[in-house]
mmCIF file of C-alpha atoms and ligand atoms in Angstrom:
data_model
loop_
_atom_site.group_PDB
_atom_site.id
_atom_site.type_symbol
_atom_site.label_atom_id
_atom_site.label_comp_id
_atom_site.label_asym_id
_atom_site.label_seq_id
_atom_site.Cartn_x
_atom_site.Cartn_y
_atom_site.Cartn_z
ATOM 1 C CA MET A 1 17.723 8.147 -14.477
ATOM 2 C CA SER A 2 19.613 7.694 -11.152
ATOM 3 C CA ASN A 3 18.189 5.203 -8.621
ATOM 4 C CA ALA A 4 16.232 6.186 -5.591
ATOM 5 C CA LEU A 5 18.340 4.240 -3.023
ATOM 6 C CA LYS A 6 21.516 2.431 -3.138
ATOM 7 C CA LEU A 7 23.099 0.463 -0.435
ATOM 8 C CA ASP A 8 26.683 -0.469 -1.214
ATOM 9 C CA ALA A 9 28.423 -3.172 0.932
ATOM 10 C CA VAL A 10 26.991 -1.631 4.145
ATOM 11 C CA SER A 11 28.266 -3.046 7.384
ATOM 12 C CA LYS A 12 27.387 -2.296 11.140
ATOM 13 C CA THR A 13 28.656 -3.859 14.143
ATOM 14 C CA TYR A 14 27.039 -2.818 17.628
ATOM 15 C CA ASN A 15 29.545 -2.554 20.444
ATOM 16 C CA ARG A 16 32.507 -2.448 18.283
ATOM 17 C CA GLY A 17 35.650 -3.471 19.773
ATOM 18 C CA LYS A 18 33.943 -5.026 22.881
ATOM 19 C CA PRO A 19 33.625 -8.398 24.011
ATOM 20 C CA ASN A 20 29.822 -8.275 23.189
ATOM 21 C CA ALA A 21 30.339 -6.837 19.670
ATOM 22 C CA LEU A 22 27.469 -7.912 17.386
ATOM 23 C CA LYS A 23 27.848 -7.754 13.614
ATOM 24 C CA VAL A 24 24.492 -7.162 12.281
ATOM 25 C CA LEU A 25 25.234 -6.127 8.642
ATOM 26 C CA ASP A 26 28.118 -7.392 6.725
ATOM 27 C CA GLY A 27 28.293 -6.035 3.289
ATOM 28 C CA ALA A 28 24.572 -5.551 2.481
ATOM 29 C CA SER A 29 23.938 -4.087 -0.886
ATOM 30 C CA LEU A 30 20.763 -3.194 -2.533
ATOM 31 C CA THR A 31 19.592 -0.930 -5.490
ATOM 32 C CA LEU A 32 16.120 0.549 -5.269
ATOM 33 C CA GLU A 33 14.990 1.822 -8.740
ATOM 34 C CA ALA A 34 12.593 4.847 -9.034
ATOM 35 C CA GLY A 35 9.215 3.703 -8.521
ATOM 36 C CA GLU A 36 10.129 0.374 -7.306
ATOM 37 C CA VAL A 37 8.491 -1.269 -4.316
ATOM 38 C CA VAL A 38 10.561 -4.040 -2.545
ATOM 39 C CA ALA A 39 9.740 -6.364 0.345
ATOM 40 C CA LEU A 40 12.309 -6.678 2.862
ATOM 41 C CA VAL A 41 11.910 -10.162 4.552
ATOM 42 C CA ALA A 42 13.932 -11.316 7.501
ATOM 43 C CA PRO A 43 13.559 -13.318 10.844
ATOM 44 C CA SER A 44 13.233 -11.181 13.862
ATOM 45 C CA GLY A 45 16.602 -9.944 14.944
ATOM 46 C CA ALA A 46 18.288 -10.318 11.575
ATOM 47 C CA GLY A 47 18.891 -6.569 11.478
ATOM 48 C CA LYS A 48 15.870 -5.243 9.462
ATOM 49 C CA SER A 49 15.311 -2.103 11.698
ATOM 50 C CA THR A 50 19.115 -1.468 11.670
ATOM 51 C CA LEU A 51 19.095 -1.604 7.906
ATOM 52 C CA LEU A 52 16.124 0.657 7.586
ATOM 53 C CA HIS A 53 17.559 3.062 10.008
ATOM 54 C CA ILE A 54 20.781 3.319 8.091
ATOM 55 C CA ALA A 55 19.082 3.687 4.827
ATOM 56 C CA GLY A 56 16.780 6.358 6.237
ATOM 57 C CA LEU A 57 19.964 8.213 7.586
ATOM 58 C CA LEU A 58 18.825 7.854 11.172
ATOM 59 C CA ASP A 59 21.924 5.769 12.100
ATOM 60 C CA SER A 60 25.309 5.489 10.458
ATOM 61 C CA CYS A 61 27.034 2.618 9.240
ATOM 62 C CA ASP A 62 30.707 1.470 9.935
ATOM 63 C CA GLY A 63 31.556 0.666 6.338
ATOM 64 C CA GLY A 64 30.075 1.045 2.837
ATOM 65 C CA GLN A 65 28.010 3.609 1.411
ATOM 66 C CA VAL A 66 24.308 4.943 1.252
ATOM 67 C CA SER A 67 23.256 6.922 -1.812
ATOM 68 C CA ILE A 68 19.927 8.618 -2.244
ATOM 69 C CA GLY A 69 18.988 9.717 -5.771
ATOM 70 C CA GLY A 70 22.556 9.225 -6.830
ATOM 71 C CA THR A 71 24.052 11.296 -4.003
ATOM 72 C CA ASP A 72 26.379 9.717 -1.490
ATOM 73 C CA MET A 73 25.156 10.489 1.978
ATOM 74 C CA THR A 74 27.618 8.664 3.921
ATOM 75 C CA GLY A 75 30.240 11.427 4.759
ATOM 76 C CA LEU A 76 27.702 14.287 5.308
ATOM 77 C CA SER A 77 27.532 16.509 8.307
ATOM 78 C CA ASP A 78 24.691 16.116 10.795
ATOM 79 C CA ALA A 79 22.932 19.225 9.452
ATOM 80 C CA ARG A 80 22.960 17.986 5.937
ATOM 81 C CA ARG A 81 21.881 14.560 6.780
ATOM 82 C CA THR A 82 18.885 15.942 8.649
ATOM 83 C CA ALA A 83 17.969 18.113 5.778
ATOM 84 C CA ALA A 84 18.383 15.180 3.364
ATOM 85 C CA ARG A 85 16.243 12.956 5.730
ATOM 86 C CA ARG A 86 13.337 15.758 5.955
ATOM 87 C CA GLU A 87 13.250 16.237 2.099
ATOM 88 C CA GLU A 88 14.111 12.655 0.653
ATOM 89 C CA ILE A 89 12.719 10.243 3.243
ATOM 90 C CA GLY A 90 9.494 9.081 4.510
ATOM 91 C CA PHE A 91 9.555 6.744 7.414
ATOM 92 C CA ILE A 92 6.774 4.465 8.798
ATOM 93 C CA TYR A 93 7.023 2.534 12.029
ATOM 94 C CA GLN A 94 5.090 -0.418 13.226
ATOM 95 C CA PHE A 95 3.566 1.924 15.803
ATOM 96 C CA HIS A 96 2.093 5.164 14.384
ATOM 97 C CA HIS A 97 4.182 7.697 16.603
ATOM 98 C CA LEU A 98 1.707 10.342 15.657
ATOM 99 C CA LEU A 99 1.929 13.426 18.057
ATOM 100 C CA PRO A 100 -0.950 12.809 20.570
ATOM 101 C CA GLU A 101 -1.765 16.401 21.261
ATOM 102 C CA PHE A 102 -2.434 17.292 17.591
ATOM 103 C CA SER A 103 -5.082 16.304 15.286
ATOM 104 C CA ALA A 104 -4.633 13.890 12.187
ATOM 105 C CA ILE A 105 -4.628 16.691 9.808
ATOM 106 C CA GLU A 106 -2.107 18.786 11.961
ATOM 107 C CA ASN A 107 0.169 15.761 12.119
ATOM 108 C CA VAL A 108 0.312 15.819 8.341
ATOM 109 C CA VAL A 109 0.650 19.432 8.217
ATOM 110 C CA LEU A 110 3.470 19.927 10.696
ATOM 111 C CA PRO A 111 6.278 18.143 8.708
ATOM 112 C CA GLN A 112 5.476 20.418 5.728
ATOM 113 C CA LEU A 113 5.696 23.590 7.621
ATOM 114 C CA ALA A 114 9.111 22.311 8.815
ATOM 115 C CA ASN A 115 9.902 22.239 5.205
ATOM 116 C CA ALA A 116 8.736 25.796 4.532
ATOM 117 C CA VAL A 117 5.507 24.907 2.734
ATOM 118 C CA PRO A 118 2.960 27.777 3.424
ATOM 119 C CA GLU A 119 0.245 26.822 5.859
ATOM 120 C CA HIS A 120 -2.761 26.766 3.500
ATOM 121 C CA ALA A 121 -0.978 24.690 1.011
ATOM 122 C CA ALA A 122 0.223 22.308 3.674
ATOM 123 C CA ARG A 123 -3.514 21.979 4.807
ATOM 124 C CA GLU A 124 -4.817 21.363 1.365
ATOM 125 C CA HIS A 125 -2.176 18.619 0.422
ATOM 126 C CA ALA A 126 -2.680 16.965 3.926
ATOM 127 C CA MET A 127 -6.580 16.946 3.182
ATOM 128 C CA GLN A 128 -5.854 15.222 -0.331
ATOM 129 C CA LEU A 129 -3.500 12.626 1.355
ATOM 130 C CA LEU A 130 -5.993 11.808 4.110
ATOM 131 C CA ALA A 131 -8.805 11.522 1.490
ATOM 132 C CA ARG A 132 -6.722 9.059 -0.689
ATOM 133 C CA VAL A 133 -6.495 6.757 2.296
ATOM 134 C CA GLY A 134 -10.185 7.345 3.264
ATOM 135 C CA VAL A 135 -9.567 9.114 6.644
ATOM 136 C CA ASP A 136 -10.476 12.605 5.712
ATOM 137 C CA HIS A 137 -13.591 12.453 7.863
ATOM 138 C CA ARG A 138 -11.368 11.954 10.926
ATOM 139 C CA ALA A 139 -8.951 14.903 10.141
ATOM 140 C CA ASN A 140 -10.123 16.798 13.150
ATOM 141 C CA ASN A 141 -9.668 14.104 15.461
ATOM 142 C CA ARG A 142 -6.643 13.249 17.802
ATOM 143 C CA PRO A 143 -4.835 9.964 17.301
ATOM 144 C CA ALA A 144 -6.260 8.538 20.589
ATOM 145 C CA GLN A 145 -9.709 8.920 19.067
ATOM 146 C CA LEU A 146 -8.787 6.914 15.913
ATOM 147 C CA SER A 147 -8.740 3.297 15.376
ATOM 148 C CA GLY A 148 -5.500 1.327 14.917
ATOM 149 C CA GLY A 149 -5.973 1.140 11.009
ATOM 150 C CA GLU A 150 -6.920 4.954 10.987
ATOM 151 C CA GLN A 151 -3.867 5.799 13.054
ATOM 152 C CA GLN A 152 -1.681 3.854 10.608
ATOM 153 C CA ARG A 153 -3.284 5.526 7.617
ATOM 154 C CA VAL A 154 -2.548 9.131 9.065
ATOM 155 C CA ALA A 155 1.080 8.010 9.668
ATOM 156 C CA PHE A 156 1.222 6.956 6.008
ATOM 157 C CA CYS A 157 0.068 10.535 4.970
ATOM 158 C CA ARG A 158 2.637 12.142 7.519
ATOM 159 C CA ALA A 159 5.562 10.047 5.781
ATOM 160 C CA MET A 160 4.365 11.006 2.376
ATOM 161 C CA ALA A 161 3.545 14.818 3.244
ATOM 162 C CA ASN A 162 6.986 16.174 1.997
ATOM 163 C CA LYS A 163 6.907 14.082 -1.204
ATOM 164 C CA PRO A 164 9.872 12.051 -0.477
ATOM 165 C CA ARG A 165 11.948 10.201 -2.961
ATOM 166 C CA VAL A 166 12.069 7.066 -0.721
ATOM 167 C CA LEU A 167 9.536 5.429 1.605
ATOM 168 C CA LEU A 168 10.992 3.251 4.237
ATOM 169 C CA ALA A 169 8.533 1.072 6.386
ATOM 170 C CA ASP A 170 9.274 -1.160 9.419
ATOM 171 C CA GLU A 171 6.381 -3.683 9.602
ATOM 172 C CA PRO A 172 3.790 -1.048 8.708
ATOM 173 C CA THR A 173 0.842 -3.293 9.516
ATOM 174 C CA GLY A 174 2.477 -5.309 12.049
ATOM 175 C CA ASN A 175 0.362 -4.051 14.903
ATOM 176 C CA LEU A 176 -3.109 -4.559 13.191
ATOM 177 C CA ASP A 177 -5.342 -7.625 13.115
ATOM 178 C CA PRO A 178 -5.008 -9.504 9.743
ATOM 179 C CA ALA A 179 -8.283 -8.228 8.209
ATOM 180 C CA THR A 180 -7.417 -4.672 8.903
ATOM 181 C CA SER A 181 -3.752 -5.303 8.135
ATOM 182 C CA ASP A 182 -4.770 -6.201 4.609
ATOM 183 C CA LYS A 183 -6.989 -3.263 4.016
ATOM 184 C CA VAL A 184 -4.483 -0.755 5.376
ATOM 185 C CA PHE A 185 -1.699 -2.411 3.300
ATOM 186 C CA GLU A 186 -3.721 -2.190 0.267
ATOM 187 C CA ALA A 187 -4.279 1.719 0.883
ATOM 188 C CA LEU A 188 -0.544 2.123 1.458
ATOM 189 C CA MET A 189 0.189 0.362 -1.832
ATOM 190 C CA GLU A 190 -2.169 2.496 -3.626
ATOM 191 C CA LEU A 191 -0.769 5.656 -2.228
ATOM 192 C CA VAL A 192 2.848 4.485 -3.128
ATOM 193 C CA ARG A 193 1.816 3.526 -6.605
ATOM 194 C CA GLU A 194 -0.163 6.792 -7.270
ATOM 195 C CA THR A 195 2.950 8.939 -6.145
ATOM 196 C CA GLY A 196 5.362 6.779 -7.974
ATOM 197 C CA LEU A 197 7.455 6.548 -4.909
ATOM 198 C CA SER A 198 10.129 3.990 -4.265
ATOM 199 C CA ALA A 199 9.615 1.879 -1.180
ATOM 200 C CA LEU A 200 11.375 -0.562 0.852
ATOM 201 C CA ILE A 201 8.834 -2.307 3.200
ATOM 202 C CA ALA A 202 9.881 -4.700 5.915
ATOM 203 C CA THR A 203 7.283 -7.527 6.581
ATOM 204 C CA HIS A 204 7.061 -10.867 8.188
ATOM 205 C CA ASN A 205 3.835 -11.396 5.861
ATOM 206 C CA LEU A 206 4.792 -13.344 2.841
ATOM 207 C CA GLU A 207 1.325 -12.624 1.512
ATOM 208 C CA LEU A 208 1.963 -8.886 1.492
ATOM 209 C CA ALA A 209 5.575 -9.418 0.403
ATOM 210 C CA ALA A 210 4.265 -11.188 -2.672
ATOM 211 C CA ARG A 211 2.227 -7.985 -3.781
ATOM 212 C CA MET A 212 5.503 -6.087 -4.169
ATOM 213 C CA ASP A 213 7.590 -5.914 -7.116
ATOM 214 C CA ARG A 214 10.487 -7.885 -5.642
ATOM 215 C CA ILE A 215 11.392 -9.705 -2.343
ATOM 216 C CA VAL A 216 14.910 -9.329 -0.807
ATOM 217 C CA ARG A 217 15.925 -11.367 2.303
ATOM 218 C CA LEU A 218 18.305 -10.308 4.829
ATOM 219 C CA GLU A 219 20.420 -13.323 6.035
ATOM 220 C CA ASN A 220 23.767 -13.380 7.896
ATOM 221 C CA GLY A 221 23.969 -9.593 7.557
ATOM 222 C CA GLN A 222 23.649 -9.705 3.628
ATOM 223 C CA LEU A 223 20.753 -9.015 1.311
ATOM 224 C CA ALA A 224 19.836 -11.509 -1.491
HETATM 225 P P1 LIG B 1 15.114 -6.838 13.384
HETATM 226 O O1 LIG B 1 14.525 -5.477 13.023
HETATM 227 O O2 LIG B 1 15.530 -7.698 12.283
HETATM 228 O O3 LIG B 1 14.240 -7.526 14.386
HETATM 229 P P2 LIG B 1 17.349 -5.241 14.750
HETATM 230 O O4 LIG B 1 17.998 -4.442 13.568
HETATM 231 O O5 LIG B 1 16.275 -4.564 15.552
HETATM 232 O O6 LIG B 1 16.636 -6.508 14.063
HETATM 233 O O7 LIG B 1 18.364 -5.830 15.483
HETATM 234 C C1 LIG B 1 19.504 -6.705 14.979
HETATM 235 C C2 LIG B 1 20.330 -7.096 16.226
HETATM 236 O O8 LIG B 1 21.124 -6.072 16.668
HETATM 237 C C3 LIG B 1 19.591 -7.765 17.395
HETATM 238 O O9 LIG B 1 20.132 -9.002 17.800
HETATM 239 C C4 LIG B 1 19.525 -6.657 18.263
HETATM 240 O O10 LIG B 1 19.402 -7.152 19.560
HETATM 241 C C5 LIG B 1 20.766 -5.930 17.998
HETATM 242 N N1 LIG B 1 20.778 -4.406 18.271
HETATM 243 C C6 LIG B 1 19.734 -3.667 17.800
HETATM 244 N N2 LIG B 1 20.085 -2.222 18.089
HETATM 245 C C7 LIG B 1 21.020 -2.236 18.895
HETATM 246 C C8 LIG B 1 22.009 -1.441 19.796
HETATM 247 N N3 LIG B 1 21.638 -0.111 19.594
HETATM 248 N N4 LIG B 1 22.911 -1.821 20.474
HETATM 249 C C9 LIG B 1 23.188 -3.099 20.583
HETATM 250 N N5 LIG B 1 22.709 -4.077 19.838
HETATM 251 C C10 LIG B 1 21.488 -3.744 19.159
#
């Protein structure tokens, strides 16, 4: 079976060729096997977000290769990258980034409609996801009417809505108080395990990191 995500000697320099050039990634390599959940641990400013954005095809690298499901994504056109991102990748940020004018369920339905799923099927699947993380009773509320933990649970459902191959998360519980963070993280892990997804989850929290299959550290632009 091909691996879910492979980063091969990825490098990235901001402001290349300028006096303030900053080399953030310098040959970072990582293989995420199907179903594997890996913690990405690094001090702030080390380049975690940069790495996740490159892995999620939101940003490009200057050197190296990013493959998803065995397909090299590095040289794709913008249109193909956008399609690959929509079909293969789920992204969770520290802040939920839900659409404020739409209800919780609509936030989970919309990405499916963009992927040509019929509306009734999209709603049914959205409701199943919301129920699995315990927020189905809030389905018709807008994000502003939900607690921080509930908002983040809905954001997990949105990220999973199109059954991606890879889930990328940037401090997914970093905005929550410790007790809520623990519960919400548990819900995320259950959802990931149930769906058999591969995940790369950045966290500062070593206790949460220890609950994943493996920890990789980002240091001096490389992964170990
Ligand atoms: P982390 O997520 O680990 O905190 P980031 O990937 O956000 O780290 O940033 C790594 C370094 O790159 C930081 O020093 C940051 O200031 C710098 N950086 C991030 N994005 C840009 C950008 N678009 N242009 C220039 N420098 C950037």
